[in-house]
Each structure stands twice: as C-alpha cells, then as structure tokens.
Amino acid sequence: MNKISCKRIYEAYEETDGFRILVDRLWPRGVKKEKANIDLWAKEIAPSNELRKWFSHIPEKYAAFHERYRKELADNPASEEFKDLCLQKIQDNAITLLYSAKNEQCNHALVLKEWLMEQMRG
C-alpha cells in the first residue's frame, strides 16, 4: 500500500504527491484554483465551521480539538465515502492531504491522516 502524507497547499507540487486532496472547508487565500494542482476538494470532510473557529489553531486546544474532530468524523455521513475513495486511490498512488494552516504540528489534516490510516487497517 502507498503512503498518506500531509502538506501545506502553499508548498510546491511534486510528482510523488500522488492523489492530492484539499481537506480545508474554505479555499486557501492566495491560491489560484487553476494552479492548485488538486485532484479533489473534500470540504465536506473538514472540521465544522464551529469547531474550526473554536480551535483557531491555538496549540493548547489541540488535544481537545483532536478529540472533537474525531467525533465529527465518526458522525459525518461523508466520512465513509471519503474513506472508500482513499482506499481505492491508495492502491495506485500515494495520497497527499493538503491544508492551509500555518502550524504543521497542530492541524486537522494530521488528525484526518491518523483517522484514515486507522480506517484502512480495518
């Protein structure tokens, strides 16, 4: 099986990115759609607006955010379809989850990656 990675959308496209999925609810500032080089914009899998605003990328809130976002993923009807698509795509490609947050250690893409990997293990 290929790998799943996370990357800021502002970083340059690389051939090794494989299937690129933007996992933000809002389109990233300063990124032109025609230059984004994404294969899918999965905004329905992103944290809810309420959770995103509450978290506000404050590192001290990350543990609670992690727990709340995982709960949202469990309750989100789009999660199953997203997981199935990723399972299909990862057979032939790497998957890169793209996000716009500045903090590379505390963001929703990392939570989503962890969740996806657990789902794929079955």
Coordinates of N, CA and C in Angstrom, one line a residue:
M1 N 0.8 -1.2 0.0 CA 0.0 0.0 0.0 C 0.9 1.2 0.0
N2 N 0.5 2.2 -0.7 CA 1.2 3.5 -0.8 C 1.0 4.3 0.5
K3 N 1.6 5.4 0.6 CA 1.6 6.2 1.8 C 0.6 7.4 1.7
I4 N 0.2 7.9 2.9 CA -0.6 9.1 3.1 C 0.3 10.1 3.7
S5 N 0.3 11.3 3.2 CA 1.1 12.4 3.8 C 0.3 13.6 3.8
C6 N 0.8 14.6 4.6 CA 0.1 15.9 4.8 C 1.1 16.9 4.3
K7 N 0.5 18.0 3.7 CA 1.4 19.0 3.1 C 0.6 20.3 3.0
R8 N 1.3 21.4 3.3 CA 0.6 22.7 3.1 C 0.4 22.9 1.6
I9 N -0.7 23.5 1.3 CA -1.1 23.7 -0.1 C -0.1 24.7 -0.8
Y10 N 0.5 25.5 0.1 CA 1.4 26.6 -0.4 C 2.8 26.0 -0.8
E11 N 3.0 24.7 -0.5 CA 4.3 24.1 -0.9 C 4.1 23.6 -2.4
A12 N 5.3 23.5 -3.0 CA 5.3 23.2 -4.5 C 4.7 21.8 -4.7
Y13 N 4.0 21.6 -5.8 CA 3.6 20.3 -6.3 C 4.8 19.4 -6.6
E14 N 4.7 18.2 -6.2 CA 5.8 17.2 -6.5 C 5.1 16.0 -7.1
E15 N 5.7 15.3 -8.0 CA 5.2 14.1 -8.7 C 4.9 13.1 -7.6
T16 N 5.7 13.0 -6.6 CA 5.5 12.0 -5.5 C 4.3 12.3 -4.6
D17 N 3.6 13.4 -4.8 CA 2.4 13.7 -4.0 C 1.3 12.7 -4.3
G18 N 1.3 12.2 -5.5 CA 0.2 11.3 -5.9 C -1.1 12.0 -6.0
F19 N -2.2 11.4 -5.4 CA -3.5 11.9 -5.5 C -3.6 13.0 -4.4
R20 N -3.8 14.3 -4.9 CA -3.8 15.4 -4.0 C -5.2 15.8 -3.6
I21 N -5.5 15.9 -2.3 CA -6.8 16.2 -1.8 C -6.8 17.4 -0.9
L22 N -7.4 18.5 -1.2 CA -7.6 19.6 -0.4 C -8.6 19.3 0.7
V23 N -8.2 19.4 2.0 CA -9.1 19.0 3.1 C -9.6 20.1 3.9
D24 N -9.5 21.3 3.4 CA -10.0 22.5 4.1 C -11.4 22.8 3.6
R25 N -12.2 23.4 4.6 CA -13.6 23.8 4.2 C -13.6 25.0 3.4
L26 N -12.7 25.9 3.6 CA -12.6 27.2 2.9 C -11.4 27.1 1.9
W27 N -11.6 27.7 0.7 CA -10.5 27.8 -0.3 C -9.4 28.6 0.3
P28 N -8.1 28.1 0.2 CA -7.0 28.9 0.8 C -6.7 30.2 0.1
R29 N -6.4 31.2 0.9 CA -6.1 32.5 0.4 C -4.9 32.5 -0.5
G30 N -5.0 33.3 -1.6 CA -3.8 33.4 -2.4 C -3.5 32.3 -3.3
V31 N -4.3 31.2 -3.3 CA -4.1 30.1 -4.2 C -5.1 30.1 -5.3
K32 N -4.6 30.1 -6.6 CA -5.5 30.1 -7.7 C -5.9 28.7 -8.0
K33 N -7.2 28.5 -8.2 CA -7.7 27.1 -8.5 C -7.0 26.4 -9.6
E34 N -6.7 27.2 -10.7 CA -6.1 26.5 -11.8 C -4.6 26.2 -11.6
K35 N -4.0 26.7 -10.5 CA -2.6 26.4 -10.2 C -2.5 25.5 -9.0
A36 N -3.6 25.2 -8.4 CA -3.5 24.4 -7.1 C -3.1 23.0 -7.3
N37 N -3.3 22.5 -8.5 CA -2.9 21.1 -8.8 C -3.5 20.1 -7.8
I38 N -4.8 20.2 -7.6 CA -5.5 19.3 -6.7 C -6.4 18.3 -7.5
D39 N -6.6 17.1 -7.0 CA -7.4 16.1 -7.7 C -8.8 16.1 -7.1
L40 N -9.0 16.6 -5.8 CA -10.2 16.6 -5.2 C -10.2 17.6 -4.1
W41 N -11.4 18.3 -3.9 CA -11.5 19.3 -2.8 C -12.6 18.6 -1.9
A42 N -12.2 18.0 -0.8 CA -13.1 17.3 0.1 C -13.5 18.2 1.3
K43 N -14.2 19.3 1.0 CA -14.5 20.3 2.0 C -15.5 19.7 3.0
E44 N -16.3 18.7 2.6 CA -17.3 18.1 3.5 C -16.7 17.2 4.6
I45 N -15.4 16.9 4.5 CA -14.7 16.1 5.5 C -13.9 17.0 6.5
A46 N -13.8 18.2 6.2 CA -13.1 19.2 7.0 C -13.9 19.4 8.3
P47 N -13.2 19.9 9.4 CA -13.9 20.3 10.6 C -15.0 21.3 10.3
S48 N -16.1 21.2 11.1 CA -17.2 22.1 11.0 C -16.7 23.5 11.2
N49 N -17.4 24.5 10.7 CA -17.1 25.9 11.0 C -17.0 26.2 12.4
E50 N -17.9 25.7 13.2 CA -17.9 26.0 14.7 C -16.7 25.4 15.3
L51 N -16.3 24.2 15.0 CA -15.1 23.6 15.6 C -13.8 24.3 15.1
R52 N -13.8 24.7 13.8 CA -12.6 25.4 13.3 C -12.4 26.7 14.0
K53 N -13.5 27.5 14.1 CA -13.4 28.8 14.8 C -13.1 28.6 16.3
W54 N -13.6 27.6 16.9 CA -13.3 27.4 18.3 C -11.8 27.1 18.5
F55 N -11.3 26.2 17.7 CA -9.9 25.8 17.7 C -8.9 27.0 17.4
S56 N -9.2 27.7 16.4 CA -8.5 28.9 16.0 C -6.9 28.6 16.0
H57 N -6.6 27.4 15.7 CA -5.1 27.0 15.7 C -4.3 27.4 16.9
I58 N -5.0 27.3 18.0 CA -4.3 27.6 19.3 C -3.7 26.2 19.8
P59 N -2.4 26.1 19.8 CA -1.8 24.8 20.2 C -2.3 24.2 21.5
E60 N -2.6 25.0 22.5 CA -3.1 24.5 23.8 C -4.5 23.8 23.6
K61 N -5.2 24.1 22.6 CA -6.5 23.5 22.4 C -6.4 22.2 21.5
Y62 N -5.2 21.9 21.0 CA -5.1 20.8 20.0 C -5.6 19.5 20.5
A63 N -5.3 19.1 21.7 CA -5.8 17.8 22.2 C -7.3 17.7 22.2
A64 N -8.0 18.8 22.7 CA -9.4 18.8 22.7 C -10.0 18.9 21.3
F65 N -9.3 19.6 20.4 CA -9.7 19.7 19.0 C -9.6 18.3 18.4
H66 N -8.5 17.6 18.6 CA -8.3 16.3 18.1 C -9.5 15.4 18.4
E67 N -9.9 15.4 19.7 CA -11.0 14.6 20.1 C -12.3 15.0 19.5
R68 N -12.5 16.3 19.4 CA -13.8 16.7 18.9 C -13.9 16.5 17.4
Y69 N -12.8 16.7 16.7 CA -12.8 16.4 15.2 C -13.0 14.9 14.9
R70 N -12.4 14.1 15.7 CA -12.6 12.6 15.6 C -14.0 12.3 15.7
K71 N -14.7 12.9 16.7 CA -16.1 12.7 16.9 C -16.9 13.2 15.7
E72 N -16.5 14.3 15.2 CA -17.2 14.8 13.9 C -17.0 13.8 12.8
L73 N -15.8 13.3 12.6 CA -15.6 12.3 11.6 C -16.5 11.0 11.8
A74 N -16.6 10.6 13.0 CA -17.4 9.4 13.3 C -18.9 9.7 13.0
D75 N -19.3 10.9 13.2 CA -20.7 11.2 12.9 C -21.0 11.8 11.5
N76 N -20.0 12.0 10.7 CA -20.1 12.6 9.4 C -20.5 11.6 8.4
P77 N -21.7 11.7 7.7 CA -22.0 10.7 6.7 C -21.1 10.7 5.5
A78 N -20.3 11.8 5.3 CA -19.3 11.8 4.2 C -18.1 11.0 4.5
S79 N -17.8 10.7 5.7 CA -16.6 10.0 6.1 C -16.4 8.7 5.4
E80 N -17.5 7.9 5.3 CA -17.4 6.5 4.8 C -17.1 6.6 3.3
E81 N -17.7 7.5 2.5 CA -17.4 7.7 1.1 C -16.0 8.2 0.9
F82 N -15.5 9.1 1.8 CA -14.2 9.6 1.7 C -13.2 8.5 1.9
K83 N -13.4 7.7 3.0 CA -12.5 6.6 3.3 C -12.5 5.6 2.1
D84 N -13.6 5.3 1.5 CA -13.7 4.3 0.4 C -12.9 4.9 -0.8
L85 N -13.1 6.1 -1.1 CA -12.3 6.7 -2.2 C -10.8 6.7 -2.0
C86 N -10.4 7.0 -0.7 CA -9.0 6.9 -0.4 C -8.4 5.5 -0.5
L87 N -9.2 4.6 0.0 CA -8.8 3.1 -0.2 C -8.6 2.8 -1.6
Q88 N -9.5 3.2 -2.5 CA -9.3 3.0 -3.9 C -8.1 3.6 -4.5
K89 N -7.9 4.9 -4.2 CA -6.8 5.7 -4.8 C -5.5 5.2 -4.3
I90 N -5.4 4.8 -3.0 CA -4.1 4.5 -2.4 C -3.5 3.2 -3.0
Q91 N -4.3 2.4 -3.7 CA -3.9 1.2 -4.4 C -2.8 1.5 -5.5
D92 N -3.0 2.6 -6.2 CA -2.2 3.0 -7.3 C -1.3 4.2 -7.0
N93 N -1.6 5.0 -6.0 CA -1.0 6.3 -5.8 C -0.7 6.5 -4.3
A94 N 0.2 7.4 -4.1 CA 0.3 8.0 -2.7 C -0.9 9.0 -2.6
I95 N -1.2 9.3 -1.4 CA -2.3 10.3 -1.2 C -1.7 11.5 -0.4
T96 N -1.9 12.7 -0.8 CA -1.4 13.8 0.0 C -2.6 14.7 0.4
L97 N -2.8 14.9 1.7 CA -3.8 15.7 2.2 C -3.3 17.1 2.3
L98 N -3.9 18.0 1.6 CA -3.4 19.4 1.5 C -4.3 20.3 2.5
Y99 N -3.6 21.2 3.2 CA -4.2 22.1 4.1 C -3.5 23.4 4.1
S100 N -4.2 24.4 4.6 CA -3.6 25.8 4.6 C -3.0 26.3 5.9
A101 N -3.3 25.6 7.0 CA -2.9 26.0 8.3 C -1.4 26.2 8.4
K102 N -0.9 27.3 9.1 CA 0.5 27.5 9.2 C 1.2 26.5 10.1
N103 N 0.5 26.0 11.2 CA 1.1 25.1 12.1 C 1.1 23.7 11.5
E104 N 2.3 23.2 11.3 CA 2.5 21.9 10.7 C 2.4 20.7 11.7
Q105 N 2.4 21.1 13.0 CA 2.3 20.0 14.0 C 0.9 19.9 14.7
C106 N 0.1 21.0 14.5 CA -1.3 21.0 15.1 C -2.3 21.5 14.1
N107 N -2.8 20.5 13.3 CA -3.8 20.9 12.3 C -4.7 19.7 12.0
H108 N -5.8 20.0 11.4 CA -6.8 18.9 11.2 C -6.4 17.9 10.2
A109 N -5.5 18.2 9.3 CA -5.0 17.2 8.3 C -4.3 16.1 9.0
L110 N -3.6 16.4 10.0 CA -2.9 15.3 10.8 C -3.9 14.4 11.5
V111 N -4.9 15.0 12.0 CA -6.0 14.2 12.7 C -6.7 13.3 11.6
L112 N -6.9 13.9 10.5 CA -7.6 13.1 9.4 C -6.7 12.0 8.9
K113 N -5.4 12.3 8.7 CA -4.5 11.2 8.3 C -4.5 10.1 9.3
E114 N -4.4 10.4 10.6 CA -4.4 9.3 11.6 C -5.7 8.5 11.5
W115 N -6.8 9.2 11.4 CA -8.1 8.5 11.3 C -8.2 7.6 10.0
L116 N -7.7 8.2 8.9 CA -7.8 7.4 7.7 C -6.9 6.1 7.8
M117 N -5.7 6.3 8.3 CA -4.9 5.1 8.5 C -5.5 4.0 9.4
E118 N -6.2 4.5 10.4 CA -6.9 3.5 11.3 C -8.0 2.8 10.5
Q119 N -8.8 3.6 9.7 CA -9.9 3.1 9.0 C -9.4 2.1 7.9
M120 N -8.3 2.3 7.3 CA -7.7 1.5 6.3 C -7.2 0.1 6.9
R121 N -6.8 0.2 8.1 CA -6.3 -1.0 8.8 C -7.4 -2.0 9.1
G122 N -8.6 -1.3 9.2 CA -9.8 -2.1 9.4 C -10.2 -2.4 10.8

